[in-house]
Amino acid sequence: MSQPLAGLSAIVTGAGRGLGRAEALELARLGASVVVNDFGQPGRDGSGEASAAPAEEVAAEIRAAGGQAVAHLGDVADHEQARELVKLAVDTYGKLDILVNNAGILRDRMIFSMGEDEWDSVIRVHLKGHFNTTHFASVHWRARSKEAGGPVYGRIVNTSSEAFLAGSAGQPNYAAAKGGIVGLTTSSALALGKYGVTANAICPRARTRMTEDVFAGFGEPTGDELDPLAPEHVAPLVGYLAGPAAGKVNGQLLVVHGGMVAVVERPCVAAKFDTAKEVFSYEELDEALSPYYADRPANETFAASEVLGLKRG
């Protein structure tokens, strides 16, 4: 079996279940030594007592298959715990090469019903959690690059969502966090490229504990075939982006699910209007913009089933 990640070490956050677990197993299968991070709280909203069990179980599964893995029970949204996570990888394996940010929670509510804590907690885990680990990993790679006198090997794979791309009415906190992660990714890609580090983001579609109600009835397998929304469809792309073959893939956003990968273009200008005077007036903007929007569909926010391209089973 080809092992393009042999000799490399990786961190996968939120790796005790679902997507993170599948990604950690895939990186290990490809030869990487893995730090399996999971805070271990049972509730998808971040509730419940933290437990080492999910992370320990995945690390044990990797070791049983002949790979190398250690578990880390820690909250990546806590700055110091994120520092300790990166330090654990470096102390255990001598260096860090790959960072996969996957940890997250959901606290869904419509914007008019959402409380401050529901907003803050989701932004904290998703966006701050991605920042914390990326910060300490980038400090490590920059120092190594300076010592080596040139680029080193570094890969960041972040987890965004189509909730950012298409909107999600009941998830303003989640959609905002996932949009922020794309901004963090493109900024990191520009800042770290000279050190040999790439940063990319994926928008995965997967049936997990986090999304079981969202995807209920969509594309469910009727026989023994693999669920089209199984996390195992997403993990190979993470393995590729973490590998040497993806050295020229940087600052990209990719949608992935069920045997499909779509490369998302950066936003482009759809129309442009210039004032005939020095400054636009209300009336001139009305004359220019109102007809443009009048000719477009009344609501261009697609229904979830249209965006996801899914059918109910």
CSV table of C-alpha atoms in Angstrom, one decimal:
chain,number,residue,atom,x,y,z
A,1,MET,CA,0.0,0.0,0.0
A,2,SER,CA,1.3,3.4,-0.9
A,3,GLN,CA,2.1,5.6,2.1
A,4,PRO,CA,2.7,9.2,0.8
A,5,LEU,CA,2.5,10.5,4.3
A,6,ALA,CA,5.2,8.2,5.8
A,7,GLY,CA,7.5,10.1,8.1
A,8,LEU,CA,5.1,12.9,8.6
A,9,SER,CA,3.1,13.8,11.7
A,10,ALA,CA,-0.4,15.2,11.9
A,11,ILE,CA,-2.9,16.7,14.3
A,12,VAL,CA,-6.6,16.2,13.7
A,13,THR,CA,-9.0,18.1,16.0
A,14,GLY,CA,-12.4,16.9,16.8
A,15,ALA,CA,-11.2,13.4,15.8
A,16,GLY,CA,-13.1,11.3,18.3
A,17,ARG,CA,-16.1,10.9,16.1
A,18,GLY,CA,-17.6,11.5,12.6
A,19,LEU,CA,-15.5,13.4,10.1
A,20,GLY,CA,-12.5,13.9,12.3
A,21,ARG,CA,-12.3,10.2,13.1
A,22,ALA,CA,-12.5,9.3,9.4
A,23,GLU,CA,-9.8,11.8,8.6
A,24,ALA,CA,-7.5,10.7,11.4
A,25,LEU,CA,-7.8,7.1,10.2
A,26,GLU,CA,-7.1,8.1,6.6
A,27,LEU,CA,-4.0,10.0,7.5
A,28,ALA,CA,-2.7,7.1,9.5
A,29,ARG,CA,-3.5,4.7,6.7
A,30,LEU,CA,-1.4,6.9,4.4
A,31,GLY,CA,1.5,6.6,6.8
A,32,ALA,CA,1.2,9.7,9.1
A,33,SER,CA,1.7,9.6,12.8
A,34,VAL,CA,-1.4,11.2,14.3
A,35,VAL,CA,-2.3,13.2,17.4
A,36,VAL,CA,-6.0,12.5,17.9
A,37,ASN,CA,-7.6,15.5,19.6
A,38,ASP,CA,-11.1,15.5,21.0
A,39,PHE,CA,-12.6,17.3,24.0
A,40,GLY,CA,-15.0,14.4,24.2
A,41,GLN,CA,-18.2,16.2,25.2
A,42,PRO,CA,-21.2,14.1,24.2
A,43,GLY,CA,-23.5,16.9,23.1
A,44,ARG,CA,-23.2,18.3,19.7
A,45,ASP,CA,-23.8,21.7,21.3
A,46,GLY,CA,-20.7,21.3,23.4
A,47,SER,CA,-22.6,20.2,26.4
A,48,GLY,CA,-21.8,17.3,28.8
A,49,GLU,CA,-18.7,16.2,30.7
A,50,ALA,CA,-15.5,16.1,28.8
A,51,SER,CA,-14.1,12.6,28.3
A,52,ALA,CA,-10.9,11.2,26.9
A,53,ALA,CA,-12.7,8.1,25.6
A,54,PRO,CA,-13.4,9.2,22.0
A,55,ALA,CA,-9.9,10.3,21.4
A,56,GLU,CA,-8.3,7.3,23.1
A,57,GLU,CA,-10.5,4.9,21.2
A,58,VAL,CA,-9.5,6.3,17.8
A,59,ALA,CA,-5.8,6.4,18.8
A,60,ALA,CA,-6.1,2.8,19.9
A,61,GLU,CA,-7.8,1.9,16.6
A,62,ILE,CA,-4.9,3.4,14.7
A,63,ARG,CA,-2.3,1.6,16.8
A,64,ALA,CA,-4.1,-1.7,16.4
A,65,ALA,CA,-3.9,-1.3,12.6
A,66,GLY,CA,-0.1,-0.8,12.9
A,67,GLY,CA,0.1,3.0,12.9
A,68,GLN,CA,1.3,5.5,15.5
A,69,ALA,CA,-1.1,7.7,17.4
A,70,VAL,CA,-1.5,9.5,20.7
A,71,ALA,CA,-4.7,11.0,22.1
A,72,HIS,CA,-5.1,14.6,23.3
A,73,LEU,CA,-8.1,15.6,25.5
A,74,GLY,CA,-8.2,19.4,25.1
A,75,ASP,CA,-10.4,22.3,24.1
A,76,VAL,CA,-8.8,23.8,21.0
A,77,ALA,CA,-10.8,27.0,21.6
A,78,ASP,CA,-8.6,27.5,24.7
A,79,HIS,CA,-5.4,29.3,23.7
A,80,GLU,CA,-3.1,27.5,26.1
A,81,GLN,CA,-4.7,24.0,25.5
A,82,ALA,CA,-4.1,24.6,21.7
A,83,ARG,CA,-0.5,25.4,22.5
A,84,GLU,CA,-0.2,22.2,24.4
A,85,LEU,CA,-1.7,20.2,21.5
A,86,VAL,CA,0.9,21.5,19.1
A,87,LYS,CA,3.6,20.9,21.7
A,88,LEU,CA,2.5,17.3,22.2
A,89,ALA,CA,2.9,16.6,18.5
A,90,VAL,CA,6.3,18.2,18.4
A,91,ASP,CA,7.5,16.4,21.6
A,92,THR,CA,6.1,13.1,20.5
A,93,TYR,CA,7.1,13.0,16.8
A,94,GLY,CA,9.9,15.6,16.7
A,95,LYS,CA,8.0,18.0,14.5
A,96,LEU,CA,4.5,18.8,13.1
A,97,ASP,CA,3.8,18.6,9.4
A,98,ILE,CA,0.0,18.5,9.0
A,99,LEU,CA,-2.8,20.3,10.9
A,100,VAL,CA,-6.4,19.3,10.2
A,101,ASN,CA,-8.9,21.6,11.9
A,102,ASN,CA,-12.3,19.9,12.3
A,103,ALA,CA,-13.6,20.5,15.9
A,104,GLY,CA,-16.9,22.3,16.1
A,105,ILE,CA,-20.3,22.5,17.8
A,106,LEU,CA,-23.8,23.5,16.8
A,107,ARG,CA,-26.2,25.8,18.6
A,108,ASP,CA,-28.8,26.5,16.0
A,109,ARG,CA,-31.4,29.2,16.3
A,110,MET,CA,-32.9,31.8,14.0
A,111,ILE,CA,-31.2,35.2,14.2
A,112,PHE,CA,-34.2,36.8,16.0
A,113,SER,CA,-34.1,34.1,18.6
A,114,MET,CA,-30.4,33.7,19.1
A,115,GLY,CA,-28.8,34.6,22.4
A,116,GLU,CA,-25.4,36.1,22.9
A,117,ASP,CA,-24.0,32.8,24.4
A,118,GLU,CA,-25.3,30.8,21.5
A,119,TRP,CA,-23.4,33.2,19.1
A,120,ASP,CA,-20.2,33.4,21.2
A,121,SER,CA,-19.8,29.7,21.9
A,122,VAL,CA,-20.0,28.7,18.2
A,123,ILE,CA,-17.7,31.4,17.0
A,124,ARG,CA,-15.3,30.4,19.8
A,125,VAL,CA,-15.1,26.8,19.0
A,126,HIS,CA,-15.1,27.0,15.2
A,127,LEU,CA,-13.3,30.2,14.4
A,128,LYS,CA,-11.1,30.8,17.4
A,129,GLY,CA,-10.4,27.1,17.6
A,130,HIS,CA,-9.1,27.2,14.0
A,131,PHE,CA,-7.0,30.3,14.8
A,132,ASN,CA,-5.5,28.9,18.0
A,133,THR,CA,-4.1,25.7,16.4
A,134,THR,CA,-3.1,27.5,13.2
A,135,HIS,CA,-1.2,30.2,15.2
A,136,PHE,CA,0.9,27.7,17.2
A,137,ALA,CA,1.5,25.5,14.2
A,138,SER,CA,2.6,28.5,12.1
A,139,VAL,CA,5.0,29.6,14.9
A,140,HIS,CA,6.5,26.1,14.7
A,141,TRP,CA,6.8,26.1,10.9
A,142,ARG,CA,8.3,29.6,10.7
A,143,ALA,CA,10.9,28.8,13.3
A,144,ARG,CA,11.8,25.6,11.5
A,145,SER,CA,12.0,27.4,8.2
A,146,LYS,CA,14.3,30.0,9.6
A,147,GLU,CA,16.6,27.3,11.1
A,148,ALA,CA,16.6,25.4,7.8
A,149,GLY,CA,17.2,28.5,5.7
A,150,GLY,CA,14.3,27.7,3.4
A,151,PRO,CA,10.9,26.2,3.1
A,152,VAL,CA,9.7,23.3,5.2
A,153,TYR,CA,6.8,20.9,4.9
A,154,GLY,CA,3.5,22.2,6.3
A,155,ARG,CA,-0.1,21.5,5.5
A,156,ILE,CA,-3.3,23.1,6.9
A,157,VAL,CA,-6.7,21.7,6.1
A,158,ASN,CA,-9.6,23.7,7.6
A,159,THR,CA,-13.2,22.8,7.7
A,160,SER,CA,-15.7,25.3,6.4
A,161,SER,CA,-19.3,24.6,5.2
A,162,GLU,CA,-21.8,25.3,2.5
A,163,ALA,CA,-23.8,27.1,5.2
A,164,PHE,CA,-21.3,29.9,4.5
A,165,LEU,CA,-21.6,29.5,0.7
A,166,ALA,CA,-25.4,29.3,0.4
A,167,GLY,CA,-26.7,30.5,3.7
A,168,SER,CA,-28.5,28.6,6.4
A,169,ALA,CA,-31.5,30.3,8.0
A,170,GLY,CA,-31.2,28.7,11.4
A,171,GLN,CA,-27.5,28.9,11.7
A,172,PRO,CA,-26.3,32.5,11.6
A,173,ASN,CA,-23.5,31.8,14.1
A,174,TYR,CA,-22.3,28.6,12.3
A,175,ALA,CA,-22.5,30.3,8.9
A,176,ALA,CA,-20.6,33.3,10.1
A,177,ALA,CA,-17.9,31.1,11.7
A,178,LYS,CA,-17.5,29.0,8.6
A,179,GLY,CA,-17.2,32.1,6.5
A,180,GLY,CA,-14.5,33.4,8.9
A,181,ILE,CA,-12.6,30.2,8.5
A,182,VAL,CA,-12.4,30.7,4.8
A,183,GLY,CA,-11.0,34.2,5.4
A,184,LEU,CA,-8.5,32.7,7.9
A,185,THR,CA,-7.5,30.1,5.4
A,186,THR,CA,-6.8,32.5,2.5
A,187,SER,CA,-4.9,34.8,4.8
A,188,SER,CA,-2.8,32.0,6.2
A,189,ALA,CA,-2.1,30.7,2.7
A,190,LEU,CA,-0.6,34.0,1.7
A,191,ALA,CA,1.3,34.5,4.9
A,192,LEU,CA,2.8,31.0,5.1
A,193,GLY,CA,3.5,30.1,1.5
A,194,LYS,CA,7.0,31.4,1.6
A,195,TYR,CA,7.8,28.9,4.5
A,196,GLY,CA,6.6,26.0,2.4
A,197,VAL,CA,3.2,25.8,4.1
A,198,THR,CA,-0.2,25.4,2.3
A,199,ALA,CA,-3.6,26.2,3.7
A,200,ASN,CA,-6.8,25.0,2.2
A,201,ALA,CA,-10.4,24.6,3.3
A,202,ILE,CA,-13.1,22.0,2.6
A,203,CYS,CA,-16.9,22.2,2.7
A,204,PRO,CA,-17.8,18.6,3.5
A,205,ARG,CA,-21.2,17.0,3.3
A,206,ALA,CA,-21.4,14.1,5.7
A,207,ARG,CA,-23.9,12.4,7.9
A,208,THR,CA,-22.5,12.6,11.4
A,209,ARG,CA,-23.7,13.4,15.0
A,210,MET,CA,-23.6,17.1,14.1
A,211,THR,CA,-25.8,16.8,11.0
A,212,GLU,CA,-28.0,13.8,11.6
A,213,ASP,CA,-31.2,15.9,11.6
A,214,VAL,CA,-30.1,18.1,8.7
A,215,PHE,CA,-29.6,15.1,6.4
A,216,ALA,CA,-32.4,12.9,7.7
A,217,GLY,CA,-34.0,11.3,4.7
A,218,PHE,CA,-31.5,12.6,2.2
A,219,GLY,CA,-29.6,10.1,0.1
A,220,GLU,CA,-29.9,7.3,2.7
A,221,PRO,CA,-28.5,3.9,1.4
A,222,THR,CA,-31.1,1.3,0.6
A,223,GLY,CA,-28.8,-1.7,0.6
A,224,ASP,CA,-25.3,-2.6,1.6
A,225,GLU,CA,-23.7,0.3,-0.4
A,226,LEU,CA,-21.7,2.9,1.4
A,227,ASP,CA,-23.8,5.9,2.5
A,228,PRO,CA,-23.2,8.7,-0.1
A,229,LEU,CA,-22.9,11.0,2.9
A,230,ALA,CA,-20.5,8.8,4.8
A,231,PRO,CA,-17.5,10.6,6.2
A,232,GLU,CA,-15.3,8.1,4.4
A,233,HIS,CA,-16.1,10.0,1.2
A,234,VAL,CA,-14.5,13.2,2.6
A,235,ALA,CA,-11.4,11.7,4.2
A,236,PRO,CA,-9.5,10.9,1.0
A,237,LEU,CA,-9.5,14.6,-0.1
A,238,VAL,CA,-8.1,15.6,3.3
A,239,GLY,CA,-5.4,12.9,2.8
A,240,TYR,CA,-4.6,14.4,-0.6
A,241,LEU,CA,-4.4,18.0,0.6
A,242,ALA,CA,-2.1,16.8,3.4
A,243,GLY,CA,0.2,15.1,1.0
A,244,PRO,CA,3.1,16.1,-1.1
A,245,ALA,CA,1.1,15.8,-4.4
A,246,ALA,CA,-0.9,18.9,-3.3
A,247,GLY,CA,2.2,21.1,-2.9
A,248,LYS,CA,0.8,23.7,-5.4
A,249,VAL,CA,-2.7,23.7,-4.0
A,250,ASN,CA,-2.9,26.7,-1.7
A,251,GLY,CA,-5.7,29.1,-0.6
A,252,GLN,CA,-8.4,26.9,-2.1
A,253,LEU,CA,-12.0,26.0,-1.1
A,254,LEU,CA,-13.3,22.7,-2.1
A,255,VAL,CA,-16.8,21.1,-1.7
A,256,VAL,CA,-16.6,17.3,-1.2
A,257,HIS,CA,-19.1,14.5,-0.7
A,258,GLY,CA,-20.0,11.1,-2.1
A,259,GLY,CA,-17.4,10.7,-4.7
A,260,MET,CA,-17.5,14.3,-5.9
A,261,VAL,CA,-15.0,17.2,-5.4
A,262,ALA,CA,-15.9,20.7,-6.6
A,263,VAL,CA,-13.4,23.5,-6.7
A,264,VAL,CA,-15.1,26.8,-5.6
A,265,GLU,CA,-14.0,30.0,-7.4
A,266,ARG,CA,-13.3,33.1,-5.5
A,267,PRO,CA,-16.1,35.8,-5.7
A,268,CYS,CA,-16.2,37.7,-9.0
A,269,VAL,CA,-17.9,40.9,-10.1
A,270,ALA,CA,-21.4,40.1,-11.6
A,271,ALA,CA,-22.2,43.6,-12.7
A,272,LYS,CA,-20.7,47.1,-12.5
A,273,PHE,CA,-22.2,50.5,-12.6
A,274,ASP,CA,-20.5,53.9,-12.9
A,275,THR,CA,-22.0,57.3,-11.9
A,276,ALA,CA,-22.4,59.9,-14.6
A,277,LYS,CA,-21.6,62.5,-12.0
A,278,GLU,CA,-19.0,62.9,-9.2
A,279,VAL,CA,-21.0,61.0,-6.6
A,280,PHE,CA,-24.0,58.7,-7.0
A,281,SER,CA,-27.4,60.1,-6.1
A,282,TYR,CA,-30.2,58.0,-4.6
A,283,GLU,CA,-32.2,58.5,-7.9
A,284,GLU,CA,-29.3,57.4,-10.1
A,285,LEU,CA,-28.7,54.3,-8.0
A,286,ASP,CA,-32.4,53.5,-8.3
A,287,GLU,CA,-32.3,53.8,-12.1
A,288,ALA,CA,-29.2,51.6,-12.3
A,289,LEU,CA,-29.7,48.9,-9.7
A,290,SER,CA,-33.4,48.4,-9.4
A,291,PRO,CA,-33.9,47.2,-13.0
A,292,TYR,CA,-30.9,44.9,-12.6
A,293,TYR,CA,-32.4,43.2,-9.6
A,294,ALA,CA,-35.9,43.3,-11.0
A,295,ASP,CA,-34.8,41.0,-13.8
A,296,ARG,CA,-33.3,38.5,-11.3
A,297,PRO,CA,-35.1,35.8,-9.4
A,298,ALA,CA,-37.0,37.2,-6.4
A,299,ASN,CA,-35.0,34.9,-4.0
A,300,GLU,CA,-31.6,33.6,-4.9
A,301,THR,CA,-31.1,31.8,-1.6
A,302,PHE,CA,-31.5,28.2,-2.7
A,303,ALA,CA,-33.4,25.6,-0.7
A,304,ALA,CA,-31.1,23.2,1.2
A,305,SER,CA,-32.0,20.3,-1.1
A,306,GLU,CA,-31.1,22.4,-4.2
A,307,VAL,CA,-27.8,23.5,-2.8
A,308,LEU,CA,-26.8,20.1,-1.6
A,309,GLY,CA,-28.0,18.3,-4.7
A,310,LEU,CA,-29.6,15.6,-2.5
A,311,LYS,CA,-32.8,13.7,-2.8
A,312,ARG,CA,-34.8,12.3,0.0
A,313,GLY,CA,-34.7,8.5,0.3
